[in-house]
CSV table of C-alpha atoms in Angstrom, one decimal:
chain,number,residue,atom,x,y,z
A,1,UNK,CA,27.7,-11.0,18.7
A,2,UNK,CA,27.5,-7.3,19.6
A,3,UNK,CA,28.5,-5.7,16.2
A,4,UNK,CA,26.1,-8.1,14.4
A,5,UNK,CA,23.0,-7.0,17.3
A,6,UNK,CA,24.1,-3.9,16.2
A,7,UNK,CA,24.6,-4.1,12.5
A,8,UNK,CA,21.6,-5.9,11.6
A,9,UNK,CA,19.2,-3.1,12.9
A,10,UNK,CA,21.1,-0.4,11.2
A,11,UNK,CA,21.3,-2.5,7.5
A,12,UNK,CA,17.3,-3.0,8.5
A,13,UNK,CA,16.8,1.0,8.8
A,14,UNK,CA,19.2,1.5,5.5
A,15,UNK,CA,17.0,-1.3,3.2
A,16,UNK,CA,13.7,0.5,3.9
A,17,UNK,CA,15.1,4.1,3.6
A,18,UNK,CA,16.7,2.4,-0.1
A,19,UNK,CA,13.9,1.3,-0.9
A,20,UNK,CA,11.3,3.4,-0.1
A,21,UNK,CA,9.5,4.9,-3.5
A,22,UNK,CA,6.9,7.4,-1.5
A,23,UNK,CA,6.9,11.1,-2.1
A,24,UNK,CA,7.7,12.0,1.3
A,25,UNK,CA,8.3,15.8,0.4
A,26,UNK,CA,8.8,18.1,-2.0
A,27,UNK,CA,12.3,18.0,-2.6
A,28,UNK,CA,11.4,13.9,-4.2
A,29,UNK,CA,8.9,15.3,-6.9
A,30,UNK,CA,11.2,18.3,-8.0
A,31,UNK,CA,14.2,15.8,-8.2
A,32,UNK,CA,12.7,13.8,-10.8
A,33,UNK,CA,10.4,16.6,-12.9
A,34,UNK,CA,10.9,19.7,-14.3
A,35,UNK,CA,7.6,20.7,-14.7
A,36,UNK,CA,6.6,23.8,-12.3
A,37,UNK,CA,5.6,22.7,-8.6
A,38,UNK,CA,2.7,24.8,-7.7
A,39,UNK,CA,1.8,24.6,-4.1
A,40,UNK,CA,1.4,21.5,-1.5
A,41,UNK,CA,-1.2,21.0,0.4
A,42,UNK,CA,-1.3,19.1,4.3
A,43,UNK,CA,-3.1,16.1,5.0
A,44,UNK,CA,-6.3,16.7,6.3
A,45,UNK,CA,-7.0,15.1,10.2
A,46,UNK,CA,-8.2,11.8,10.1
A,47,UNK,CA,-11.3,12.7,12.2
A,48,UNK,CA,-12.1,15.6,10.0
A,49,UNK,CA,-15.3,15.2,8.2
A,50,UNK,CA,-15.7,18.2,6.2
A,51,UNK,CA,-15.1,18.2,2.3
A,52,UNK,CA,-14.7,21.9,2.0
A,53,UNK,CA,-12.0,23.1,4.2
A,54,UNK,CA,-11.4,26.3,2.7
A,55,UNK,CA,-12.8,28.7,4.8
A,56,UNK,CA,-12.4,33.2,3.8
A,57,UNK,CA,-11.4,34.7,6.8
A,58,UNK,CA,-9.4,31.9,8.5
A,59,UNK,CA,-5.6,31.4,8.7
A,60,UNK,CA,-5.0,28.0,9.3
A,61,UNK,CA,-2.0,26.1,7.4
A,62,UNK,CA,-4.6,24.2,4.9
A,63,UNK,CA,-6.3,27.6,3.9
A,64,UNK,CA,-2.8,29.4,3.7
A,65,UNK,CA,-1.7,26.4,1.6
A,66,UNK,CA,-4.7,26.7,-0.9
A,67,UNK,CA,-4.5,30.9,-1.4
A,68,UNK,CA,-0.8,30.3,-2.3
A,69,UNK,CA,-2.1,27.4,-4.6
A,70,UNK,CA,-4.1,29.6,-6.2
A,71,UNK,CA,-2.1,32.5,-6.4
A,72,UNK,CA,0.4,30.3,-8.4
A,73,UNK,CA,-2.2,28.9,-10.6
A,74,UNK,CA,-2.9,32.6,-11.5
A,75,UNK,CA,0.5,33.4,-11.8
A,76,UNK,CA,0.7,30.4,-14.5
A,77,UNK,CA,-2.7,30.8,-16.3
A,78,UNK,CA,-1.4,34.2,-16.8
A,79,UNK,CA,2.0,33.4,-18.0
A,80,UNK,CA,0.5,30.7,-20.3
A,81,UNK,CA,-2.9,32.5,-21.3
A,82,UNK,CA,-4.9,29.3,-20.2
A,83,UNK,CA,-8.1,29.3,-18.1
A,84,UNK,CA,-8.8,25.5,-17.6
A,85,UNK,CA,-6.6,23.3,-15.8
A,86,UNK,CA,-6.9,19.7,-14.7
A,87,UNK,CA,-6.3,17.9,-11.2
A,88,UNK,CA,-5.6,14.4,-11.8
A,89,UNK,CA,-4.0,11.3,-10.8
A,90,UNK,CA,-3.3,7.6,-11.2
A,91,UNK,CA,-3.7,6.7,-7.6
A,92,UNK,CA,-7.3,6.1,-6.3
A,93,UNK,CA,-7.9,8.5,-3.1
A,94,UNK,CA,-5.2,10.5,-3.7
A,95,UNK,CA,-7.2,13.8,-3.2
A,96,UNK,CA,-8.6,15.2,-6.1
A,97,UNK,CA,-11.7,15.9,-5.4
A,98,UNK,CA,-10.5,17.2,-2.1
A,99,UNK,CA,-8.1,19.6,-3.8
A,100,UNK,CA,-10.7,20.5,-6.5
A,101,UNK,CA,-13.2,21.3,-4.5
A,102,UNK,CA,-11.3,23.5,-2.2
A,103,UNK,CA,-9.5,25.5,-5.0
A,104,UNK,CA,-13.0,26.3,-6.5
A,105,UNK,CA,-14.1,27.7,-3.1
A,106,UNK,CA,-10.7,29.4,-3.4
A,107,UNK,CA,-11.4,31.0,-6.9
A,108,UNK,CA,-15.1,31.8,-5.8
A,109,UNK,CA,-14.5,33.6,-3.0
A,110,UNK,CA,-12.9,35.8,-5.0
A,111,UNK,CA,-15.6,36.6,-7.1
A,112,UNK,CA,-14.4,34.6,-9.9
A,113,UNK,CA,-17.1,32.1,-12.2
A,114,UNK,CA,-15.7,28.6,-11.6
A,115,UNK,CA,-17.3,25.5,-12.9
A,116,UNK,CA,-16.2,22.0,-11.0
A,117,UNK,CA,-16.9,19.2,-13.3
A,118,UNK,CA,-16.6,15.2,-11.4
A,119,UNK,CA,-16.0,13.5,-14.6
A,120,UNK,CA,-15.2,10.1,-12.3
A,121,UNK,CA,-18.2,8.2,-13.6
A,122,UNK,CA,-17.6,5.0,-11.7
A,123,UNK,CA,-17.2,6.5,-8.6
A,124,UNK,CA,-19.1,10.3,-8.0
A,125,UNK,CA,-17.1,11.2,-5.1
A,126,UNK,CA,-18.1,15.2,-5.7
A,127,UNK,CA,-22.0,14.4,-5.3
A,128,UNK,CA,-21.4,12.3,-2.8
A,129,UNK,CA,-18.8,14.9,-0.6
A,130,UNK,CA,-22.0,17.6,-1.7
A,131,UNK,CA,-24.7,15.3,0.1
A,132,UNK,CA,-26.5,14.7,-3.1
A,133,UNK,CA,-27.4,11.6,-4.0
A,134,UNK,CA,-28.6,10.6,-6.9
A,135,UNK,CA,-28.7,13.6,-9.3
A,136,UNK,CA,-28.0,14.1,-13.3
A,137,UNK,CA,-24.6,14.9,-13.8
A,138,UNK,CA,-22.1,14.3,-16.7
A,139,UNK,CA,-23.2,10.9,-17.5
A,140,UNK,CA,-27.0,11.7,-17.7
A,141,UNK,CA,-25.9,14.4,-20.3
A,142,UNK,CA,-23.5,12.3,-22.4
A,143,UNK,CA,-25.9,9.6,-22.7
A,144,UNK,CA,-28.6,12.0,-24.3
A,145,UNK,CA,-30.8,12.0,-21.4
A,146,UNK,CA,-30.5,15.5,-20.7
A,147,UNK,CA,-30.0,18.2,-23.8
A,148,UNK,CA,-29.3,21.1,-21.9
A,149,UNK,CA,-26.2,21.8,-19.8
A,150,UNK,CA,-27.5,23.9,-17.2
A,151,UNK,CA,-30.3,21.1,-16.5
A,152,UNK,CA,-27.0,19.8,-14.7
A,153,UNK,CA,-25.2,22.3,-13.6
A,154,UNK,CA,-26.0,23.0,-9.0
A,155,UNK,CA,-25.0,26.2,-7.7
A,156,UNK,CA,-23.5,26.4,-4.5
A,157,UNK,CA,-26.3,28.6,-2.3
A,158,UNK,CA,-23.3,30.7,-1.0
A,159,UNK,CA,-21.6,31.3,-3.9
A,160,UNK,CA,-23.3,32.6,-7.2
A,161,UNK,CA,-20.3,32.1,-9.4
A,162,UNK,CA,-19.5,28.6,-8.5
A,163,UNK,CA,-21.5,25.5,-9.9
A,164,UNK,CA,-20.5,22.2,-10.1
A,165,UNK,CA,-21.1,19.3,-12.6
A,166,UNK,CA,-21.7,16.0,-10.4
A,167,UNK,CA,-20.8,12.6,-12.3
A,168,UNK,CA,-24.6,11.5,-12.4
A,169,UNK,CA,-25.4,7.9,-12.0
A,170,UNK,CA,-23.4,5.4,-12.6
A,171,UNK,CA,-23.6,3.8,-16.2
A,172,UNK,CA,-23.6,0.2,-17.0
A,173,UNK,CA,-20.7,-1.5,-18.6
């Protein structure tokens, strides 16, 4: 009766570790791709409210983590010559506007002319993290409503090189 008290927990623990299919570190993505890892980023704290967490001066782990992100995007775009990259995924609140947003703050800081572009029509998670609500943005324009690009482009007040491109409102079916 012992053994099996003691076997059962330990068969338990060695089922879930099987069959767990989370990316619990870095090591699991670069087991299974070959494509080039570029940075990670930490979780942000749950009682956190802020959107941009990048900050210039500071040295805290998630800033650290997004000027090594960057500087690995650089050392890519300029191994591959390309200037416009894409942060995506198939999971819903996964971070990509999080990451997006904080990389452009990343690039701006620098001086560099970045353009943010929410193309998540359903959803317009960038206008809303901004504390704009309903603005023209990338649906407004692709429906014909708006001609002119820059009628949608907002500048960030802090940063001259940076605008962003907000979803716009939500189109019918």
């Amino acid at each position: 009766g012992i053994l099996i008290g003691l076997a059962v927990p330990v068969l338990i623990f060695l089922l879930t570790r099987l069959l767990d299919t989370s990316v619990s570190s870095r090591q699991d993505i670069e087991s299974f791709v070959k494509i080039p890892f570029l940075g990670e980023v930490p979780a942000k704290r749950k009682n956190d409210e802020r959107h941009v967490v990048f900050e210039s001066g500071k040295r805290d782990n998630v800033s650290e983590s997004f000027r090594a992100l960057r500087t690995n995007v650089d050392y890519l775009v300029n191994k591959e010559g390309s200037r416009t990259f894409l942060i995506t995924s198939f999971l819903e609140s996964s971070g990509k506007t999080f990451v997006s947003t904080n990389l452009a703050y990343c690039y701006a800081i620098l001086g560099k002319k970045v353009a943010v572009v929410d193309m998540d029509l359903r959803k317009g998670t960038l206008a809303k993290n901004m504390g704009k609500k309903h603005v023209h943005g990338v649906s407004s324009f692709l429906s014909g409503k708006i001609d002119n690009p820059a009628e949608i482009a907002f500048a960030d007040e802090g940063f001259k090189t940076l605008d962003m491109f907000f979803s716009g409102p939500i189109p019918p079916n």
